[in-house]
XYZ file of C-alpha atoms in Angstrom:
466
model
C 8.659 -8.796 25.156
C 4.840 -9.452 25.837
C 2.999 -11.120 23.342
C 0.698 -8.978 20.650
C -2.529 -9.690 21.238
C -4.309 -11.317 18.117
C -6.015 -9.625 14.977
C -9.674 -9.793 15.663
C -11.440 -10.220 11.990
C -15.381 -10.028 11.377
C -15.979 -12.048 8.745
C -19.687 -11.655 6.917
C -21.286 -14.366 4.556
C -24.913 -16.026 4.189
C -22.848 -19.472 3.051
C -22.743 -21.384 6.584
C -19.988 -23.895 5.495
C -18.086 -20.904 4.198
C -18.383 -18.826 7.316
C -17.312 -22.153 9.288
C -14.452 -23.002 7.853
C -13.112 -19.881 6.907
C -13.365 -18.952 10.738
C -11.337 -22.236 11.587
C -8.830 -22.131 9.527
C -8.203 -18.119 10.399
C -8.304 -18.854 14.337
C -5.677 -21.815 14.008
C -2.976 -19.656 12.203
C -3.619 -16.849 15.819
C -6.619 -14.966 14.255
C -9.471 -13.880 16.842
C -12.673 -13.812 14.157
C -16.548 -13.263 14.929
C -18.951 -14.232 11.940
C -21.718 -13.069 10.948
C -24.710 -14.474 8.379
C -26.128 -11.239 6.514
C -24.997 -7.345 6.478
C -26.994 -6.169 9.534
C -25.710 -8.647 12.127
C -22.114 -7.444 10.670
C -23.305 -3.776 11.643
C -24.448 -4.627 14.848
C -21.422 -6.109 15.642
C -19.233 -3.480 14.449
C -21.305 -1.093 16.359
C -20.859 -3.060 19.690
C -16.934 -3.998 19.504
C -13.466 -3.217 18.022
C -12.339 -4.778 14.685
C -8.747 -5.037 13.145
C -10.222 -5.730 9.842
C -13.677 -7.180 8.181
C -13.653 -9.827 5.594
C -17.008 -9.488 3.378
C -19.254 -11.483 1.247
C -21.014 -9.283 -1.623
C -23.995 -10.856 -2.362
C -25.709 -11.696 0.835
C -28.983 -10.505 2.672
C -28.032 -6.556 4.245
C -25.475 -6.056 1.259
C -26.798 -6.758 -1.846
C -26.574 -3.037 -2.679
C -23.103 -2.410 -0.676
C -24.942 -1.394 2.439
C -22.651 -2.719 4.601
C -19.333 -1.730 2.740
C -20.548 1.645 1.946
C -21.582 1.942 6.064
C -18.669 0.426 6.775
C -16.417 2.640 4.940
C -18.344 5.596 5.886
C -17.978 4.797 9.882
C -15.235 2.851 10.389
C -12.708 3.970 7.826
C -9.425 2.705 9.626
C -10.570 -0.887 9.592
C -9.176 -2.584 6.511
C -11.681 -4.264 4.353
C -11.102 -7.439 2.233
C -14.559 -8.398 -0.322
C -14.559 -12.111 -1.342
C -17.085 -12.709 -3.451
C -18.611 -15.526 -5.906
C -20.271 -13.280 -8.441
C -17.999 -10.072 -9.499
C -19.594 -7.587 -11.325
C -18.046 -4.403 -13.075
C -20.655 -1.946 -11.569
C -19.590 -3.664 -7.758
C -15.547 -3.573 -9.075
C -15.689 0.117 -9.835
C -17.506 0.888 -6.330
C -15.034 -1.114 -4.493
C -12.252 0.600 -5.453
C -14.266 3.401 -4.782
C -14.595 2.663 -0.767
C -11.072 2.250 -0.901
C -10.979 -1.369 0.346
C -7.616 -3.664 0.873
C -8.482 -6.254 -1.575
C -11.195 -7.837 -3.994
C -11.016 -11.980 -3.877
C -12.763 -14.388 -6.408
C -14.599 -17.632 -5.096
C -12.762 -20.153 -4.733
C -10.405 -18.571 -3.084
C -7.064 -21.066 -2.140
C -6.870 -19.869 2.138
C -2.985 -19.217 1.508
C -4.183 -16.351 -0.775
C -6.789 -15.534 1.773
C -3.866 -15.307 4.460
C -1.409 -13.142 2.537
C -3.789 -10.553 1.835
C -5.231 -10.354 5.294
C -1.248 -9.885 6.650
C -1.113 -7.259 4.185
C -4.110 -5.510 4.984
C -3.488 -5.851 8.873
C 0.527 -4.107 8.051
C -1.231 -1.365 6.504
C -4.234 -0.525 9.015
C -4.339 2.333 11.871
C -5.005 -1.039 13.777
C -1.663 -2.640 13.037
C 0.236 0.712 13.788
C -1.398 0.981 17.174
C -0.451 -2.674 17.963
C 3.318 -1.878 17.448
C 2.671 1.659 19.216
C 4.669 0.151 22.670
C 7.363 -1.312 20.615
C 7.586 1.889 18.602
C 7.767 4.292 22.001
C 11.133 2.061 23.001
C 13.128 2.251 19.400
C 12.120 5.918 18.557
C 11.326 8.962 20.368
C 7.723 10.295 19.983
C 7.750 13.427 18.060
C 5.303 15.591 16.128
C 5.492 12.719 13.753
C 5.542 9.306 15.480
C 4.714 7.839 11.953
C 7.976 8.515 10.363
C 10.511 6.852 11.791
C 13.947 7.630 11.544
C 16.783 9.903 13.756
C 18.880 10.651 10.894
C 19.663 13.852 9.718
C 18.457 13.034 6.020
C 15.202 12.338 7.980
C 15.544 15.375 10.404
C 15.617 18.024 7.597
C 12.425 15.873 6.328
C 10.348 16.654 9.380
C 11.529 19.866 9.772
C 10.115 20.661 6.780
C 6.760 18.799 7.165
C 6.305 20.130 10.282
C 5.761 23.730 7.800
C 3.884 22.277 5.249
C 1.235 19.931 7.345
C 0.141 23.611 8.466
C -0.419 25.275 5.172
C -2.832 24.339 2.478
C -0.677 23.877 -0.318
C -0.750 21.221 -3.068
C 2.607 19.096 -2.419
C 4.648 16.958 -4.733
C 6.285 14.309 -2.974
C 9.515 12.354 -5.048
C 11.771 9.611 -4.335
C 12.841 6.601 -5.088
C 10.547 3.699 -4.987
C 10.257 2.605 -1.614
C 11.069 5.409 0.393
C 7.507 6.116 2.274
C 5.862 8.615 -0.086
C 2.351 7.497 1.019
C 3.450 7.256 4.941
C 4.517 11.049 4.411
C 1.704 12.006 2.600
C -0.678 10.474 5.374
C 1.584 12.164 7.544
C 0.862 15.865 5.761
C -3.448 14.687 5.879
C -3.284 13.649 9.745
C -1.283 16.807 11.240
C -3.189 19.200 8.948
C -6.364 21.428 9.230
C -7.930 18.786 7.288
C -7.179 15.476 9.445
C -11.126 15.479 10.689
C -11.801 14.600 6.687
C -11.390 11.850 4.398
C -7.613 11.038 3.023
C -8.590 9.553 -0.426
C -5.714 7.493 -1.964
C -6.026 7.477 -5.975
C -3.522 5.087 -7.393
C -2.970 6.198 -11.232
C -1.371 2.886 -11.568
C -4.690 0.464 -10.731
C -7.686 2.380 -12.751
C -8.128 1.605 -15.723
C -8.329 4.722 -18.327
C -11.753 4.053 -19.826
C -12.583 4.487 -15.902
C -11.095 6.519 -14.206
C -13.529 9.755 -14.661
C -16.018 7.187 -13.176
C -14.386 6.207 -10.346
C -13.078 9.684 -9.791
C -16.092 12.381 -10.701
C -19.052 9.675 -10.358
C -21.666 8.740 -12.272
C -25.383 8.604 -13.283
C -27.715 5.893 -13.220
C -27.971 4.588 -17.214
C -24.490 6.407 -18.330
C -23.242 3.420 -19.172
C -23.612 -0.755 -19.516
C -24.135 -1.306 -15.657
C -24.605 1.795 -14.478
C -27.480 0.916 -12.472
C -28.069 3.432 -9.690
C -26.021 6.983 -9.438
C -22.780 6.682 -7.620
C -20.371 9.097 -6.004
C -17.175 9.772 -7.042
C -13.828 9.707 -5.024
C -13.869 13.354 -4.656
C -17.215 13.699 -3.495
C -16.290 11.456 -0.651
C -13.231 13.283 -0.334
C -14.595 16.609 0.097
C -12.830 18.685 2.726
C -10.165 16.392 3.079
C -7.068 15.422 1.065
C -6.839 13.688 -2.280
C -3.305 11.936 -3.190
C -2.474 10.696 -6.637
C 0.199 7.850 -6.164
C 2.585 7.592 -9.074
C 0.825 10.445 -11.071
C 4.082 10.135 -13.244
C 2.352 7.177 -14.920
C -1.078 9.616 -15.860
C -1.690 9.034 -19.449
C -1.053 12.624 -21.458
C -5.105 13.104 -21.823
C -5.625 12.268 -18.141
C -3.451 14.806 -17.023
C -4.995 17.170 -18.854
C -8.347 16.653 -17.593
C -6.856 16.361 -14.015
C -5.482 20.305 -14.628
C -8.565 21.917 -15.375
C -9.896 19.796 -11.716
C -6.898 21.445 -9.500
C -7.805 25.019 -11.444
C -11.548 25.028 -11.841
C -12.138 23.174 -8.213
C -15.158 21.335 -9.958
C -15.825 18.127 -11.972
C -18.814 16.582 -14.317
C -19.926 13.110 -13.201
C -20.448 11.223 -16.193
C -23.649 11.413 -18.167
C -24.424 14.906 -16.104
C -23.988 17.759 -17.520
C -24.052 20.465 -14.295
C -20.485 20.634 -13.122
C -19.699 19.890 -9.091
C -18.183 22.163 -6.492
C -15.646 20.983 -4.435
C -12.744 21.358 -1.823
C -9.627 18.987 -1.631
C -6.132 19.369 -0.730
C -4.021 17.658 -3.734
C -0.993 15.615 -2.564
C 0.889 13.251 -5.378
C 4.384 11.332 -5.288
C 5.874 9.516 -8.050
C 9.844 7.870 -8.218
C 9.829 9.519 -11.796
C 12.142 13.163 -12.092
C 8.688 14.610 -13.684
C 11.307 17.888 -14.818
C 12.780 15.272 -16.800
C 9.518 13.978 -18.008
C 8.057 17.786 -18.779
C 11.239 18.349 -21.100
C 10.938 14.846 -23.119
C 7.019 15.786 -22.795
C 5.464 12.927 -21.785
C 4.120 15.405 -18.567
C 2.191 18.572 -18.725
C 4.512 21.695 -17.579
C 1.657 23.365 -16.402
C -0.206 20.482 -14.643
C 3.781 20.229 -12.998
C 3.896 23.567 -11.809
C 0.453 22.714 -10.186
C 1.318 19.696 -8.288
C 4.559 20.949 -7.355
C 3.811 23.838 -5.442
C 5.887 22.551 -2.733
C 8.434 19.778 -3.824
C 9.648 17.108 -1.015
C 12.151 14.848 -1.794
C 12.479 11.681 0.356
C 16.078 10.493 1.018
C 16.754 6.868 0.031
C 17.621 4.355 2.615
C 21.247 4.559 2.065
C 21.536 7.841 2.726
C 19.830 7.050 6.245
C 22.922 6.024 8.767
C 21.345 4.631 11.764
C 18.021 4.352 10.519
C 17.636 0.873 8.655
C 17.531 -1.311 12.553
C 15.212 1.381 13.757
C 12.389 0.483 11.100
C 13.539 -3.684 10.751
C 12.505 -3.556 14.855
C 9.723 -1.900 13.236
C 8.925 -4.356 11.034
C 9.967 -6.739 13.349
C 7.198 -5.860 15.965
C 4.193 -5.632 13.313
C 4.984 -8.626 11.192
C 5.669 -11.237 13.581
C 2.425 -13.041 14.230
C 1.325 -14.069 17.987
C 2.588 -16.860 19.217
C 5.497 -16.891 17.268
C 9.018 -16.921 18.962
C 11.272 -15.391 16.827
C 11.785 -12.135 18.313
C 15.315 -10.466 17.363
C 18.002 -10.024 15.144
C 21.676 -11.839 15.964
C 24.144 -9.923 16.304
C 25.828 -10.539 12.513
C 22.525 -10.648 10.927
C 22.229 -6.990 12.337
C 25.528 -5.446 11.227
C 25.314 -7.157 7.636
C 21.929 -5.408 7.504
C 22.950 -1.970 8.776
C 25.702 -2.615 5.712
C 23.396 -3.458 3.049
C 22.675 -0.709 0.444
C 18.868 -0.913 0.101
C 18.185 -0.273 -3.805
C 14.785 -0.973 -3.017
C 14.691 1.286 0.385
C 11.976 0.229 2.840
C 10.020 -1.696 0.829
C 12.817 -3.963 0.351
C 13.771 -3.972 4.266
C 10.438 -4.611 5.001
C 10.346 -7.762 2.061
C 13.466 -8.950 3.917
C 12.173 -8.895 7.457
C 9.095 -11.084 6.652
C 11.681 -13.654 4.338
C 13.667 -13.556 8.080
C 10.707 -14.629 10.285
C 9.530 -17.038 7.812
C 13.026 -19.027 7.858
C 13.944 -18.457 11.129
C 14.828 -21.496 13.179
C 15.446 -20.015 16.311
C 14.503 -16.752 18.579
C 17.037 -14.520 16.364
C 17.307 -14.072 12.723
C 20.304 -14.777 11.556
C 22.428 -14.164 8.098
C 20.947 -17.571 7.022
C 17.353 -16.001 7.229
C 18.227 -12.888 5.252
C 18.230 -12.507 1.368
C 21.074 -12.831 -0.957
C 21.920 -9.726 -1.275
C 21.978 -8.640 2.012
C 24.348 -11.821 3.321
C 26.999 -11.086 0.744
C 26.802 -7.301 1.843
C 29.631 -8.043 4.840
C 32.597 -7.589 2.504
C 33.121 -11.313 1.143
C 33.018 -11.159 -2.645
C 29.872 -13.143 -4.005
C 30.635 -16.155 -6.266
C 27.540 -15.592 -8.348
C 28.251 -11.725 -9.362
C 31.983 -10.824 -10.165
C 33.163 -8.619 -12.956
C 34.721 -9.601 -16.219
C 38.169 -9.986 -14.953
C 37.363 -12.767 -11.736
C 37.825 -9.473 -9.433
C 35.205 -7.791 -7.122
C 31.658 -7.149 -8.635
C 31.558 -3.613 -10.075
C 28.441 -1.208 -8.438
C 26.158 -2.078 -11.406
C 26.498 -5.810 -11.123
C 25.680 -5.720 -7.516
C 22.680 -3.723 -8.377
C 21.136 -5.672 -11.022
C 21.938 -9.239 -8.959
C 19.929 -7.321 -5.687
C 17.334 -6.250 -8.075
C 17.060 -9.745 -9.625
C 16.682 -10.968 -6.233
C 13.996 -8.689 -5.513
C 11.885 -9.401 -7.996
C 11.886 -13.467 -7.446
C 11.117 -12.320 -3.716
C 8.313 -10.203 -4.611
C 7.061 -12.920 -6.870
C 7.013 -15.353 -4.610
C 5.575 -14.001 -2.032
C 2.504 -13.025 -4.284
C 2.572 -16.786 -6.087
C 3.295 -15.444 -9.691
C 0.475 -12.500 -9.044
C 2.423 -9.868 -11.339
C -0.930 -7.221 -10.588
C -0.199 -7.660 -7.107
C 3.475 -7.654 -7.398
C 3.558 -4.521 -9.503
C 1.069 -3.215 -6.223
C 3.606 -4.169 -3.692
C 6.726 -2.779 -5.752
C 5.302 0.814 -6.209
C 5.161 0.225 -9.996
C 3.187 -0.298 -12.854
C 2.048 -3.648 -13.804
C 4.046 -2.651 -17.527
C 6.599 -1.688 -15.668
C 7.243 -5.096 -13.797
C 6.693 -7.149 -16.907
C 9.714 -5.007 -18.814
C 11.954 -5.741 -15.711
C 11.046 -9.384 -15.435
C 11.750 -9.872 -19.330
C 14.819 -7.936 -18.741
C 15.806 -10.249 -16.256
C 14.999 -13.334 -17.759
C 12.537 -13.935 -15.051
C 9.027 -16.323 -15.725
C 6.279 -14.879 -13.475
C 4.697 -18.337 -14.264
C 7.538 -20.234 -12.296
C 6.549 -18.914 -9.120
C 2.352 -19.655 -9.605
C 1.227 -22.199 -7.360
């Protein structure tokens, strides 16, 4: 299997010592990187040669207004962008999250840190998927949607029905459990669609705060508020033409939603601290792992904002239910996580059929969590059972010592459950060092959400901060 070639990263910063050292330290763990010393020379190279992803001081000559992120956003939207910056401001927070970039990093920032959110950035870019696209051709047959992958028939009546839908213009609800791919279907919907020329604008109801989210959304004026300093566009401006998508809109607060109804009827929206309403045109996709039916009747969801997302309802099949499709996407993940140079390059032969038995309660997300544990402990050119989670070595039939049921016997279903879930959570943890924001990101739930289950669980985010 040839080699990937390495993850070239333009890094941008006026500190010299920072811009050295940070470029070492990336190009001995594989890393290709280019630096630059102020916002233009970051242009120019951009202009002039391909980037997987762009690492970015704030304040520094050519972007102490966001030229370069807001250029960089506006021409080269499939390169990931990571800011690191000394001197965080709200006013530069809100517009951040507003170019839609793959992290925000406080000076000093420990390189481990630095690492882990670059892999995560680079597993999520257009870049990373066209890295695996060879890999991808040989596991899975190219079809209208070479993004999904899967050959199951759970996953066969899926893209029959997308292939219907990504045609029409119609606001789609996508539900399943958490970690089943709602975003990678929703992209999927944006990029086979009349509107795949335009922007696909990703509004995650979980990360904005409420006192801003009609800023960040609709925009605002120059002087509305305490650091308002210039007018700024909204995500829907940029997203005009194109598709908006509103992951985990089951956690909208009740006077959100109601605001976000009269947007889907009334196709306009107020910045704030204007008073002439704007005209727009957006495709609304959403997903959420809530039953929002169930949430209309104990009303803690609008019926009628419902009835508007919902106009077609897709529900995603949980991994489980997807015979022959979990070694299909851990090759996947095998091909796009494993960093060059590194020799571990398949599964043995038991590590493989204890996976294919595995349940999955956390679906892909969880495969995926378990394929970078694997080529982290590997000690060899296969992963073996060793190398795998918990969970998923105890899934071949032997009964696990730590989880048996009242009587000495076999573990009943709901043990089994809450020890894989138990698992998950230290894994997630750990992997973010204690970081329950960026846990919560990772899991596809809210960061109240992931504090109830780690209480539940008797589980000490602090134990895992380093």
């Amino acid at each position: 299997m040839a080699e990937p070639e390495p993850a070239r990263i333009l890094i941008a910063d006026d500190e010299a010592f920072y811009l050295r050292t940070t470029e070492a330290l990336l190009r001995q763990h594989g890393y290709d990187c280019v630096t630059a010393p102020d916002g233009e020379t970051a242009l120019k190279a951009l202009s002039s040669q391909p980037f997987d992803l762009v690492l970015s001081d704030l304040n520094m000559p050519g972007n102490r207004n966001l030229e370069l992120l807001q250029e960089q956003r506006a021409k080269w939207p499939e390169i990931p962008l990571i800011v690191v910056t000394g001197a965080p401001s709200l006013p530069t927070a809100i517009e951040s999250v507003r170019l839609g970039i793959a992290d925000y990093l406080l000076k000093p920032v420990r390189f481990q840190d630095l690492r882990n959110s670059i892999q995560r950035a680079l597993a999520r870019s257009r870049a990373g998927h066209l890295r695996t696209q060879a890999a991808l051709e040989a596991i899975a047959p190219a079809g209208e949607f070479p993004e999904i992958i899967g050959r199951s028939p759970a996953m066969g009546e899926v893209l029959g029905i997308l292939g219907k839908i990504s045609q029409s213009d119609a606001n789609v609800l996508i539900t399943g459990e958490s970690g089943t791919g709602k975003e990678v279907v929703a992209r999927a919907i944006h990029n086979h669609g009349p509107r795949a020329a335009h922007a696909f604008q990703v509004v995650d109801c979980t990360a904005i705060p409420e006192s801003l989210f009609e800023s960040v959304l609709f925009g605002h004026v120059k002087g509305s508020f305490t650091g308002a300093v210039q007018d700024q566009d909204g995500l829907l401006s940029r997203a005009h033409r194109g598709t908006v998508f509103f992951d985990e809109i089951g956690e909208l607060p009740l006077g959100l939603q109601a605001k976000l109804l009269r947007l889907i009827q009334e196709q306009t929206f107020t910045p704030v601290g204007k008073s002439t309403p704007v005209q727009f045109d957006v495709r609304f996709l959403s997903a959420t792992n809530r039953d929002l039916e169930l949430e209309v009747n104990a009303g803690r969801f609008r019926r009628d904002l419902f009835y508007r997302l919902a106009v077609i309802h897709l529900e995603l099949p949980p991994l489980k239910d997807r015979e022959g499709d979990v070694m299909l996407l851990a090759r996947h993940f095998l091909g796009q996580l494993q960093p060059a140079g590194e020799r571990v390059v398949n599964f043995s032969p038991a590590a493989a059929e204890l996976m294919r038995k595995y349940s999955w309660p956390g679906n892909i997300r969880e495969l995926r969590n378990a394929i970078e544990r694997g080529l982290a402990l590997a000690s060899s050119e296969l992963i073996t059972p060793e190398d795998l989670p918990r969970p998923v070595a105890a899934s071949g039939g032997e009964r696990p010592a730590w989880n048996v049921d009242s009587e000495g016997g076999t573990p009943s279903r709901g043990q089994a459950l809450q020890e894989a879930e138990i698992e998950y959570l230290k894994t997630i943890l750990q992997g973010n060092h204690g970081n329950v924001a960026r846990a919560a990101q990772q899991a596809g739930m809210s960061r109240q959400g992931l504090h109830k289950r780690l209480k539940k669980a008797g589980i000490d985010a602090a134990d895992y901060r380093r």
